[in-house]
């Protein structure tokens, strides 16, 4: 029986309706991009398919229509709220809280140790997370795009293609830097982006993915010494439309991007009800995959 009112699990057939809700709820967040709309929507479809396959998702129904959606993922012992959006004309009437509580209950069933989210600056979002115990946890995600000429002469490290067989080393970097590994997301990234690695005598010094629209997401560097040359390598590959979502805890990455001519756009606040890794020496996949 079709759900006309209330929250139900999302299905593949809901993806286009979810993308329409997200577009309506985030109108004006990003400056107009050079990326063709069809390409952007195709990229969104791939992300939603991945979230449906590897996480739990809910849609809010009103009068038989999808008016909101939420996705959450569990990676090792970490629950992360990937997305939560309600159509503007239906906001502030309880749909967001209903979906969040549905996904939290499903996460609890999976036994996650920590619950986390990157909160927008919408006070309703932040209020929902605070009231469910997820408090600002020490850093914000800063979105950077290139704005001015580089002030420095880049010194890019040589890169080689990231291989499937590198995954155990990538997992080790993820655990060290973030506190958990997420090989299923790396498998997804291999299908939508190009992976690169920087190697030295001690193994993998850094790795990163560059998406077709220039997003460097994610980026991981083993130690402070490896950051600058790896950021410069990613910057050179990503080209003029490059963008990065960097935790403010990754101060060496932030400093190098500023030197290279990037400037910050919007912020999201990382909120959690327990401790994770320090998120130094990394850029994030984005608000949806951490
Ligand atoms: C954030 C969002 C998903 C919340 O969903 P919603 O259905 O609008 O919110 P709810 O009606 O469930 O209310 C959420 C909380 O905000 C409170 N609230 C409602 N309207 C409010 C307002 N105008 N100002 C401040 N708080 C408000 C509610 O009382 C509730 O808090 P409570 O449980 O302590 O009472 C939705 O507003 C949205 O899509 N916003 C834009 C996109 C966004 O920022 N998404 C979050 C990404 S992290």
GROMACS .gro file of C-alpha atoms and ligand atoms in nm:
model
  338
    1UNK     CA    1   0.000   0.000   0.000
    2UNK     CA    2   0.147   0.340  -0.098
    3UNK     CA    3   0.231   0.561   0.203
    4UNK     CA    4   0.045   0.891   0.163
    5UNK     CA    5   0.147   1.052   0.493
    6UNK     CA    6   0.447   0.992   0.716
    7UNK     CA    7   0.793   0.844   0.673
    8UNK     CA    8   0.882   0.527   0.481
    9UNK     CA    9   1.210   0.368   0.359
   10UNK     CA   10   1.332   0.521   0.031
   11UNK     CA   11   1.352   0.317  -0.290
   12UNK     CA   12   1.549   0.358  -0.613
   13UNK     CA   13   1.233   0.493  -0.780
   14UNK     CA   14   1.237   0.789  -0.536
   15UNK     CA   15   1.580   0.916  -0.649
   16UNK     CA   16   1.459   1.184  -0.892
   17UNK     CA   17   1.206   1.312  -0.636
   18UNK     CA   18   1.481   1.325  -0.372
   19UNK     CA   19   1.710   1.522  -0.606
   20UNK     CA   20   1.425   1.769  -0.672
   21UNK     CA   21   1.375   1.816  -0.294
   22UNK     CA   22   1.751   1.870  -0.246
   23UNK     CA   23   1.766   2.126  -0.530
   24UNK     CA   24   1.471   2.318  -0.382
   25UNK     CA   25   1.609   2.306  -0.026
   26UNK     CA   26   1.962   2.418  -0.128
   27UNK     CA   27   1.872   2.684  -0.386
   28UNK     CA   28   2.125   2.967  -0.357
   29UNK     CA   29   2.382   2.770  -0.150
   30UNK     CA   30   2.637   2.745  -0.430
   31UNK     CA   31   2.724   3.009  -0.687
   32UNK     CA   32   2.615   2.901  -1.038
   33UNK     CA   33   2.858   2.633  -1.160
   34UNK     CA   34   3.008   2.581  -1.502
   35UNK     CA   35   2.897   2.215  -1.492
   36UNK     CA   36   2.607   2.132  -1.730
   37UNK     CA   37   2.287   2.049  -1.537
   38UNK     CA   38   2.244   1.705  -1.700
   39UNK     CA   39   2.594   1.610  -1.586
   40UNK     CA   40   2.528   1.737  -1.233
   41UNK     CA   41   2.203   1.538  -1.207
   42UNK     CA   42   2.374   1.224  -1.340
   43UNK     CA   43   2.638   1.266  -1.067
   44UNK     CA   44   2.368   1.313  -0.803
   45UNK     CA   45   2.190   0.994  -0.922
   46UNK     CA   46   2.513   0.795  -0.880
   47UNK     CA   47   2.558   0.934  -0.527
   48UNK     CA   48   2.199   0.851  -0.427
   49UNK     CA   49   2.226   0.498  -0.569
   50UNK     CA   50   2.541   0.446  -0.361
   51UNK     CA   51   2.373   0.584  -0.047
   52UNK     CA   52   2.066   0.362  -0.100
   53UNK     CA   53   2.287   0.055  -0.157
   54UNK     CA   54   2.525   0.106   0.136
   55UNK     CA   55   2.316   0.299   0.389
   56UNK     CA   56   1.964   0.354   0.512
   57UNK     CA   57   1.732   0.612   0.362
   58UNK     CA   58   1.389   0.753   0.435
   59UNK     CA   59   1.141   0.973   0.253
   60UNK     CA   60   0.874   1.194   0.411
   61UNK     CA   61   0.539   1.172   0.232
   62UNK     CA   62   0.263   1.436   0.239
   63UNK     CA   63  -0.054   1.386   0.033
   64UNK     CA   64   0.116   1.105  -0.156
   65UNK     CA   65   0.418   1.315  -0.263
   66UNK     CA   66   0.784   1.295  -0.153
   67UNK     CA   67   0.847   1.621   0.038
   68UNK     CA   68   1.167   1.529   0.222
   69UNK     CA   69   1.438   1.266   0.246
   70UNK     CA   70   1.725   1.156   0.463
   71UNK     CA   71   2.019   0.915   0.421
   72UNK     CA   72   2.253   0.777   0.683
   73UNK     CA   73   2.552   0.546   0.655
   74UNK     CA   74   2.726   0.323   0.909
   75UNK     CA   75   3.100   0.280   0.851
   76UNK     CA   76   3.272   0.052   1.105
   77UNK     CA   77   3.135   0.188   1.437
   78UNK     CA   78   3.041   0.535   1.309
   79UNK     CA   79   2.690   0.646   1.215
   80UNK     CA   80   2.690   0.950   0.985
   81UNK     CA   81   2.387   1.146   0.866
   82UNK     CA   82   2.464   1.201   0.497
   83UNK     CA   83   2.174   1.420   0.395
   84UNK     CA   84   1.854   1.564   0.546
   85UNK     CA   85   1.636   1.790   0.334
   86UNK     CA   86   1.273   1.902   0.338
   87UNK     CA   87   1.097   2.092   0.058
   88UNK     CA   88   1.084   2.463   0.158
   89UNK     CA   89   0.702   2.491   0.157
   90UNK     CA   90   0.676   2.199   0.403
   91UNK     CA   91   0.967   2.292   0.634
   92UNK     CA   92   0.918   2.354   1.009
   93UNK     CA   93   0.627   2.108   1.032
   94UNK     CA   94   0.805   1.809   1.181
   95UNK     CA   95   0.909   1.612   0.870
   96UNK     CA   96   1.282   1.660   0.934
   97UNK     CA   97   1.262   1.541   1.294
   98UNK     CA   98   1.049   1.242   1.191
   99UNK     CA   99   1.303   1.120   0.932
  100UNK     CA  100   1.604   1.184   1.158
  101UNK     CA  101   1.452   0.980   1.440
  102UNK     CA  102   1.365   0.699   1.199
  103UNK     CA  103   1.729   0.677   1.078
  104UNK     CA  104   1.873   0.710   1.429
  105UNK     CA  105   1.658   0.416   1.540
  106UNK     CA  106   1.783   0.210   1.246
  107UNK     CA  107   2.145   0.311   1.329
  108UNK     CA  108   2.094   0.205   1.688
  109UNK     CA  109   1.988  -0.135   1.563
  110UNK     CA  110   2.328  -0.157   1.386
  111UNK     CA  111   2.514  -0.085   1.713
  112UNK     CA  112   2.702   0.230   1.608
  113UNK     CA  113   2.930   0.379   1.877
  114UNK     CA  114   2.930   0.740   1.749
  115UNK     CA  115   2.661   0.942   1.571
  116UNK     CA  116   2.778   1.234   1.354
  117UNK     CA  117   2.674   1.487   1.093
  118UNK     CA  118   2.802   1.792   0.909
  119UNK     CA  119   2.540   2.050   1.003
  120UNK     CA  120   2.436   2.333   0.777
  121UNK     CA  121   2.388   2.672   0.942
  122UNK     CA  122   2.009   2.626   0.932
  123UNK     CA  123   1.913   2.667   1.302
  124UNK     CA  124   1.649   2.395   1.261
  125UNK     CA  125   1.916   2.147   1.148
  126UNK     CA  126   2.157   2.243   1.426
  127UNK     CA  127   1.874   2.232   1.682
  128UNK     CA  128   1.773   1.884   1.572
  129UNK     CA  129   2.130   1.754   1.605
  130UNK     CA  130   2.195   1.921   1.943
  131UNK     CA  131   1.871   1.781   2.084
  132UNK     CA  132   1.972   1.430   1.972
  133UNK     CA  133   2.311   1.462   2.148
  134UNK     CA  134   2.527   1.550   1.846
  135UNK     CA  135   2.723   1.859   1.956
  136UNK     CA  136   2.982   2.068   1.766
  137UNK     CA  137   3.291   1.846   1.785
  138UNK     CA  138   3.579   2.087   1.726
  139UNK     CA  139   3.602   2.158   1.355
  140UNK     CA  140   3.404   2.286   1.060
  141UNK     CA  141   3.413   2.182   0.696
  142UNK     CA  142   3.525   2.478   0.485
  143UNK     CA  143   3.440   2.475   0.116
  144UNK     CA  144   3.718   2.626  -0.102
  145UNK     CA  145   3.720   2.731  -0.466
  146UNK     CA  146   3.995   2.900  -0.664
  147UNK     CA  147   3.949   3.278  -0.663
  148UNK     CA  148   4.281   3.457  -0.714
  149UNK     CA  149   4.624   3.388  -0.865
  150UNK     CA  150   4.860   3.163  -0.671
  151UNK     CA  151   5.103   3.343  -0.442
  152UNK     CA  152   5.350   3.053  -0.449
  153UNK     CA  153   5.529   2.842  -0.705
  154UNK     CA  154   5.368   2.496  -0.676
  155UNK     CA  155   5.594   2.196  -0.611
  156UNK     CA  156   5.371   1.903  -0.715
  157UNK     CA  157   5.474   1.551  -0.613
  158UNK     CA  158   5.482   1.290  -0.892
  159UNK     CA  159   5.168   1.073  -0.881
  160UNK     CA  160   5.078   0.724  -0.995
  161UNK     CA  161   4.729   0.576  -1.041
  162UNK     CA  162   4.567   0.458  -0.718
  163UNK     CA  163   4.510   0.080  -0.748
  164UNK     CA  164   4.242  -0.145  -0.602
  165UNK     CA  165   4.529  -0.335  -0.437
  166UNK     CA  166   4.622  -0.014  -0.247
  167UNK     CA  167   4.298  -0.031  -0.047
  168UNK     CA  168   4.454  -0.176   0.273
  169UNK     CA  169   4.700   0.118   0.282
  170UNK     CA  170   4.415   0.362   0.217
  171UNK     CA  171   4.214   0.201   0.499
  172UNK     CA  172   4.513   0.247   0.731
  173UNK     CA  173   4.536   0.618   0.640
  174UNK     CA  174   4.161   0.657   0.692
  175UNK     CA  175   4.175   0.492   1.036
  176UNK     CA  176   4.470   0.706   1.139
  177UNK     CA  177   4.326   1.037   1.012
  178UNK     CA  178   3.949   0.987   1.053
  179UNK     CA  179   3.919   0.704   1.303
  180UNK     CA  180   3.741   0.462   1.069
  181UNK     CA  181   3.784   0.306   0.725
  182UNK     CA  182   3.521   0.313   0.451
  183UNK     CA  183   3.632   0.086   0.165
  184UNK     CA  184   3.277   0.076   0.022
  185UNK     CA  185   3.297   0.452  -0.041
  186UNK     CA  186   3.639   0.415  -0.204
  187UNK     CA  187   3.490   0.147  -0.431
  188UNK     CA  188   3.221   0.400  -0.528
  189UNK     CA  189   3.479   0.677  -0.578
  190UNK     CA  190   3.672   0.455  -0.821
  191UNK     CA  191   3.362   0.454  -1.045
  192UNK     CA  192   3.302   0.832  -1.043
  193UNK     CA  193   3.650   0.984  -1.001
  194UNK     CA  194   4.017   0.921  -1.079
  195UNK     CA  195   4.237   0.809  -0.790
  196UNK     CA  196   4.600   0.915  -0.759
  197UNK     CA  197   4.872   0.814  -0.514
  198UNK     CA  198   5.200   0.971  -0.403
  199UNK     CA  199   5.457   0.709  -0.305
  200UNK     CA  200   5.791   0.720  -0.129
  201UNK     CA  201   6.026   0.466   0.029
  202UNK     CA  202   5.795   0.430   0.331
  203UNK     CA  203   5.488   0.344   0.118
  204UNK     CA  204   5.188   0.562   0.041
  205UNK     CA  205   5.256   0.924   0.137
  206UNK     CA  206   4.922   1.055   0.009
  207UNK     CA  207   4.626   0.968  -0.207
  208UNK     CA  208   4.338   1.165  -0.350
  209UNK     CA  209   4.055   1.149  -0.601
  210UNK     CA  210   3.972   1.410  -0.862
  211UNK     CA  211   3.615   1.418  -0.988
  212UNK     CA  212   3.529   1.529  -1.345
  213UNK     CA  213   3.398   1.865  -1.215
  214UNK     CA  214   3.733   1.938  -1.045
  215UNK     CA  215   3.639   1.837  -0.690
  216UNK     CA  216   3.935   1.695  -0.496
  217UNK     CA  217   3.749   1.457  -0.270
  218UNK     CA  218   3.872   1.297  -0.058
  219UNK     CA  219   4.242   1.374   0.000
  220UNK     CA  220   4.457   1.193   0.261
  221UNK     CA  221   4.822   1.263   0.352
  222UNK     CA  222   5.023   1.039   0.586
  223UNK     CA  223   5.218   1.314   0.766
  224UNK     CA  224   5.268   1.692   0.770
  225UNK     CA  225   5.579   1.658   0.553
  226UNK     CA  226   5.375   1.506   0.268
  227UNK     CA  227   5.095   1.765   0.262
  228UNK     CA  228   5.225   2.049   0.046
  229UNK     CA  229   5.356   1.849  -0.252
  230UNK     CA  230   5.042   1.630  -0.251
  231UNK     CA  231   4.805   1.931  -0.234
  232UNK     CA  232   5.002   2.088  -0.522
  233UNK     CA  233   4.973   1.765  -0.724
  234UNK     CA  234   4.597   1.745  -0.669
  235UNK     CA  235   4.558   2.114  -0.752
  236UNK     CA  236   4.747   2.072  -1.081
  237UNK     CA  237   4.536   1.772  -1.184
  238UNK     CA  238   4.202   1.929  -1.081
  239UNK     CA  239   4.259   2.239  -1.296
  240UNK     CA  240   4.090   2.580  -1.292
  241UNK     CA  241   3.748   2.463  -1.159
  242UNK     CA  242   3.895   2.281  -0.858
  243UNK     CA  243   3.706   2.276  -0.529
  244UNK     CA  244   3.787   2.121  -0.192
  245UNK     CA  245   3.586   2.061   0.129
  246UNK     CA  246   3.847   2.077   0.405
  247UNK     CA  247   3.812   2.022   0.781
  248UNK     CA  248   3.938   2.331   0.965
  249UNK     CA  249   4.145   2.080   1.169
  250UNK     CA  250   4.354   2.018   0.854
  251UNK     CA  251   4.543   2.345   0.902
  252UNK     CA  252   4.832   2.259   0.668
  253UNK     CA  253   4.588   2.184   0.384
  254UNK     CA  254   4.396   2.506   0.452
  255UNK     CA  255   4.719   2.712   0.452
  256UNK     CA  256   4.842   2.565   0.125
  257UNK     CA  257   4.506   2.615  -0.051
  258UNK     CA  258   4.504   2.982   0.056
  259UNK     CA  259   4.858   3.021  -0.082
  260UNK     CA  260   4.746   2.860  -0.409
  261UNK     CA  261   4.471   3.122  -0.450
  262UNK     CA  262   4.169   2.939  -0.306
  263UNK     CA  263   3.921   3.127  -0.088
  264UNK     CA  264   3.652   2.992   0.148
  265UNK     CA  265   3.282   2.979   0.065
  266UNK     CA  266   3.037   2.825   0.311
  267UNK     CA  267   3.097   2.627   0.631
  268UNK     CA  268   2.935   2.317   0.781
  269UNK     CA  269   2.981   2.232   1.148
  270UNK     CA  270   3.090   1.881   1.238
  271UNK     CA  271   2.870   1.751   1.521
  272UNK     CA  272   2.908   1.418   1.702
  273UNK     CA  273   2.815   1.246   2.025
  274UNK     CA  274   3.156   1.076   2.069
  275UNK     CA  275   3.515   1.103   1.952
  276UNK     CA  276   3.652   1.026   1.606
  277UNK     CA  277   3.993   1.083   1.448
  278UNK     CA  278   4.143   1.432   1.436
  279UNK     CA  279   4.069   1.492   1.066
  280UNK     CA  280   4.408   1.654   1.012
  281UNK     CA  281   4.578   1.618   0.669
  282UNK     CA  282   4.258   1.541   0.478
  283UNK     CA  283   3.988   1.684   0.258
  284UNK     CA  284   3.639   1.538   0.277
  285UNK     CA  285   3.442   1.354   0.013
  286UNK     CA  286   3.175   1.615   0.087
  287UNK     CA  287   2.882   1.667   0.320
  288UNK     CA  288   2.727   1.335   0.218
  289UNK     CA  289   3.015   1.087   0.259
  290UNK     CA  290   3.252   1.251   0.510
  291LIG     C1  291   1.682   2.132   0.838
  291LIG     C2  292   1.555   2.066   0.789
  291LIG     C3  293   1.588   1.933   0.724
  291LIG     C4  294   1.466   2.040   0.911
  291LIG     O1  295   1.345   1.980   0.871
  291LIG     P1  296   1.205   2.048   0.909
  291LIG     O2  297   1.099   1.954   0.871
  291LIG     O3  298   1.202   2.185   0.849
  291LIG     O4  299   1.221   2.066   1.066
  291LIG     P2  300   1.123   2.021   1.183
  291LIG     O5  301   0.987   2.081   1.159
  291LIG     O6  302   1.132   1.875   1.200
  291LIG     O7  303   1.188   2.100   1.304
  291LIG     C5  304   1.320   2.087   1.343
  291LIG     C6  305   1.343   2.165   1.471
  291LIG     O8  306   1.351   2.305   1.443
  291LIG     C7  307   1.250   2.373   1.518
  291LIG     N1  308   1.197   2.479   1.432
  291LIG     C8  309   1.097   2.472   1.346
  291LIG     N2  310   1.081   2.588   1.283
  291LIG     C9  311   1.177   2.670   1.330
  291LIG    C10  312   1.216   2.802   1.300
  291LIG     N3  313   1.150   2.875   1.209
  291LIG     N4  314   1.322   2.854   1.367
  291LIG    C11  315   1.389   2.782   1.459
  291LIG     N5  316   1.355   2.655   1.489
  291LIG    C12  317   1.251   2.600   1.424
  291LIG    C13  318   1.148   2.270   1.550
  291LIG     O9  319   1.072   2.308   1.662
  291LIG    C14  320   1.232   2.148   1.573
  291LIG    O10  321   1.297   2.154   1.697
  291LIG     P3  322   1.238   2.078   1.826
  291LIG    O11  323   1.235   1.932   1.789
  291LIG    O12  324   1.337   2.111   1.931
  291LIG    O13  325   1.103   2.135   1.848
  291LIG    C15  326   1.481   2.155   0.685
  291LIG    O14  327   1.439   2.275   0.748
  291LIG    C16  328   1.564   2.188   0.562
  291LIG    O15  329   1.555   2.118   0.463
  291LIG     N6  330   1.643   2.298   0.568
  291LIG    C17  331   1.725   2.341   0.455
  291LIG    C18  332   1.833   2.241   0.420
  291LIG    C19  333   1.925   2.209   0.534
  291LIG    O16  334   1.986   2.296   0.594
  291LIG     N7  335   1.937   2.079   0.565
  291LIG    C20  336   2.023   2.029   0.670
  291LIG    C21  337   2.150   1.981   0.611
  291LIG     S1  338   2.265   1.931   0.738
   0.00000   0.00000   0.00000
